[in-house]
Short mmCIF file of C-alpha atoms in Angstrom, two decimals:
data_model
loop_
_atom_site.label_atom_id
_atom_site.label_comp_id
_atom_site.label_asym_id
_atom_site.label_seq_id
_atom_site.Cartn_x
_atom_site.Cartn_y
_atom_site.Cartn_z
CA MET C 1 0.00 -0.05 -0.09
CA SER C 2 2.69 2.66 1.02
CA ASP C 3 4.27 2.05 -2.47
CA VAL C 4 1.04 3.07 -4.14
CA ILE C 5 0.66 6.11 -1.94
CA LYS C 6 4.39 6.93 -2.76
CA ARG C 7 3.89 6.73 -6.51
CA TYR C 8 0.58 8.85 -6.09
CA PHE C 9 2.54 11.59 -4.53
CA ALA C 10 5.50 11.32 -6.86
CA ALA C 11 2.99 11.69 -9.71
CA PHE C 12 1.33 14.62 -8.03
CA ASN C 13 4.67 16.36 -7.53
CA LEU C 14 5.37 15.90 -11.33
CA GLY C 15 1.89 17.17 -12.34
CA ASP C 16 1.28 13.72 -14.01
CA VAL C 17 -2.32 13.28 -13.72
CA GLU C 18 -2.35 10.00 -15.86
CA SER C 19 0.07 8.43 -13.37
CA MET C 20 -2.09 9.56 -10.35
CA LEU C 21 -5.16 7.87 -12.10
CA ASP C 22 -3.23 4.61 -12.59
CA CYS C 23 -3.01 4.84 -8.75
CA VAL C 24 -6.80 5.08 -8.08
CA SER C 25 -9.76 2.86 -8.47
CA ASP C 26 -12.36 3.46 -11.34
CA ASP C 27 -14.79 4.23 -8.49
CA VAL C 28 -12.46 6.32 -6.33
CA ALA C 29 -14.05 8.61 -3.85
CA HIS C 30 -12.26 11.90 -3.57
CA HIS C 31 -13.03 13.84 -0.39
CA VAL C 32 -11.91 17.34 -1.05
CA ASN C 33 -10.91 19.74 1.66
CA GLU C 34 -13.97 21.78 2.49
CA GLY C 35 -15.70 20.58 -0.58
CA GLN C 36 -18.00 17.96 -2.08
CA ILE C 37 -17.23 14.23 -2.48
CA ARG C 38 -16.17 13.48 -6.19
CA ARG C 39 -16.73 9.88 -7.17
CA GLY C 40 -14.86 8.27 -10.17
CA LYS C 41 -11.92 8.75 -12.11
CA ASP C 42 -13.47 11.14 -14.43
CA ALA C 43 -14.33 13.44 -11.59
CA PHE C 44 -10.95 13.03 -10.18
CA ALA C 45 -9.14 13.82 -13.34
CA GLU C 46 -11.39 17.04 -13.80
CA PHE C 47 -10.44 17.99 -10.32
CA CYS C 48 -6.68 17.50 -11.03
CA ALA C 49 -6.93 19.48 -14.24
CA HIS C 50 -8.52 22.45 -12.35
CA MET C 51 -5.94 22.18 -9.49
CA ASN C 52 -2.96 22.13 -12.09
CA ARG C 53 -4.30 25.25 -13.77
CA CYS C 54 -4.89 27.36 -10.62
CA TYR C 55 -1.96 26.07 -8.51
CA LYS C 56 1.64 24.79 -8.79
CA GLU C 57 2.18 22.78 -5.83
CA GLU C 58 4.89 20.42 -4.36
CA LEU C 59 4.58 18.20 -1.62
CA THR C 60 7.68 17.82 0.77
CA ASP C 61 8.52 16.20 4.04
CA ILE C 62 5.90 13.27 3.23
CA VAL C 63 5.67 10.54 5.73
CA VAL C 64 3.41 7.71 4.84
CA PHE C 65 1.64 5.42 7.58
CA GLU C 66 -0.05 2.31 6.88
CA ALA C 67 -2.71 0.34 8.78
CA ASN C 68 -5.21 -2.45 8.85
CA GLY C 69 -3.01 -4.97 6.80
CA GLY C 70 -2.59 -2.50 3.99
CA THR C 71 -6.25 -1.36 3.50
CA ARG C 72 -5.87 1.97 5.18
CA GLY C 73 -3.23 4.39 5.14
CA ALA C 74 -2.21 8.14 5.84
CA ALA C 75 0.37 10.82 4.89
CA GLU C 76 1.45 13.97 6.37
CA PHE C 77 3.28 16.63 4.29
CA THR C 78 4.09 20.17 3.59
CA VAL C 79 2.52 21.93 0.82
CA LYS C 80 4.62 24.41 -0.99
CA GLY C 81 2.92 26.12 -3.73
CA THR C 82 2.20 29.17 -6.13
CA TYR C 83 -1.16 30.57 -6.58
CA LEU C 84 -1.42 30.65 -10.46
CA GLU C 85 -5.02 31.49 -11.38
CA THR C 86 -7.93 32.85 -9.34
CA ASP C 87 -9.96 29.91 -8.10
CA SER C 88 -13.72 30.72 -7.71
CA GLY C 89 -14.84 32.18 -4.47
CA LEU C 90 -11.16 32.58 -3.35
CA PRO C 91 -8.84 35.69 -3.07
CA GLU C 92 -7.46 36.76 -6.36
CA ALA C 93 -4.30 35.08 -7.78
CA LYS C 94 -1.22 37.13 -8.33
CA GLY C 95 1.56 34.46 -8.28
CA GLN C 96 1.50 34.23 -4.41
CA ARG C 97 3.60 31.77 -2.74
CA TYR C 98 2.38 29.64 0.18
CA LYS C 99 3.64 27.00 2.57
CA LEU C 100 1.34 24.95 4.95
CA PRO C 101 0.89 21.46 6.47
CA GLY C 102 -1.38 18.94 4.96
CA GLY C 103 -2.58 15.37 5.29
CA SER C 104 -4.32 12.77 3.29
CA PHE C 105 -6.15 9.59 4.23
CA PHE C 106 -6.52 6.67 2.17
CA ASP C 107 -8.57 3.27 1.84
CA MET C 108 -7.04 0.64 -0.56
CA ALA C 109 -8.44 -2.45 -2.33
CA ASP C 110 -6.76 -4.57 -5.19
CA GLY C 111 -3.81 -2.42 -5.00
CA LYS C 112 -5.69 0.78 -5.85
CA ILE C 113 -6.58 3.85 -3.95
CA THR C 114 -10.33 3.76 -3.40
CA ARG C 115 -10.83 6.72 -1.23
CA VAL C 116 -8.48 9.86 -0.69
CA THR C 117 -9.44 12.48 1.82
CA THR C 118 -7.19 15.46 2.04
CA TYR C 119 -7.05 18.23 4.70
CA TYR C 120 -5.21 21.51 5.18
CA ASN C 121 -5.98 24.75 6.86
CA LEU C 122 -7.92 26.73 4.38
CA ALA C 123 -8.03 29.82 6.67
CA ASP C 124 -4.08 29.79 6.85
CA TRP C 125 -4.10 29.46 3.07
CA ILE C 126 -6.32 32.49 2.57
CA ARG C 127 -4.15 34.62 5.06
CA GLN C 128 -0.83 33.69 3.16
CA VAL C 129 -2.34 34.58 -0.48
CA SER C 130 -4.57 37.64 0.77
#
């Protein structure tokens, strides 16, 4: 399991959505920070395309945890990013840089991520880009 999570984050850092999609199940449940649950690879791909348009992010200091015989996992990391394009309902993008802690939680089945839930402090991010 931890290998899949590490591949997922390596692909994220490269902006490689196709490789991220290879890590998730067809019916993946993507729980977005302060947002709606998106279900399926198509919704996940749309979200990733949106994020890559609005943000350039790198995750560093990644620590992966595994539990329940490889069916559940988590990761803690630092998000270092640049705000590229104004995201709806958020402050105007002007190339602001930000850095904040984050975490993700995963469910796994058959070698694929079936659920990913990501958390970060939105108020902290807004303070940094405002």
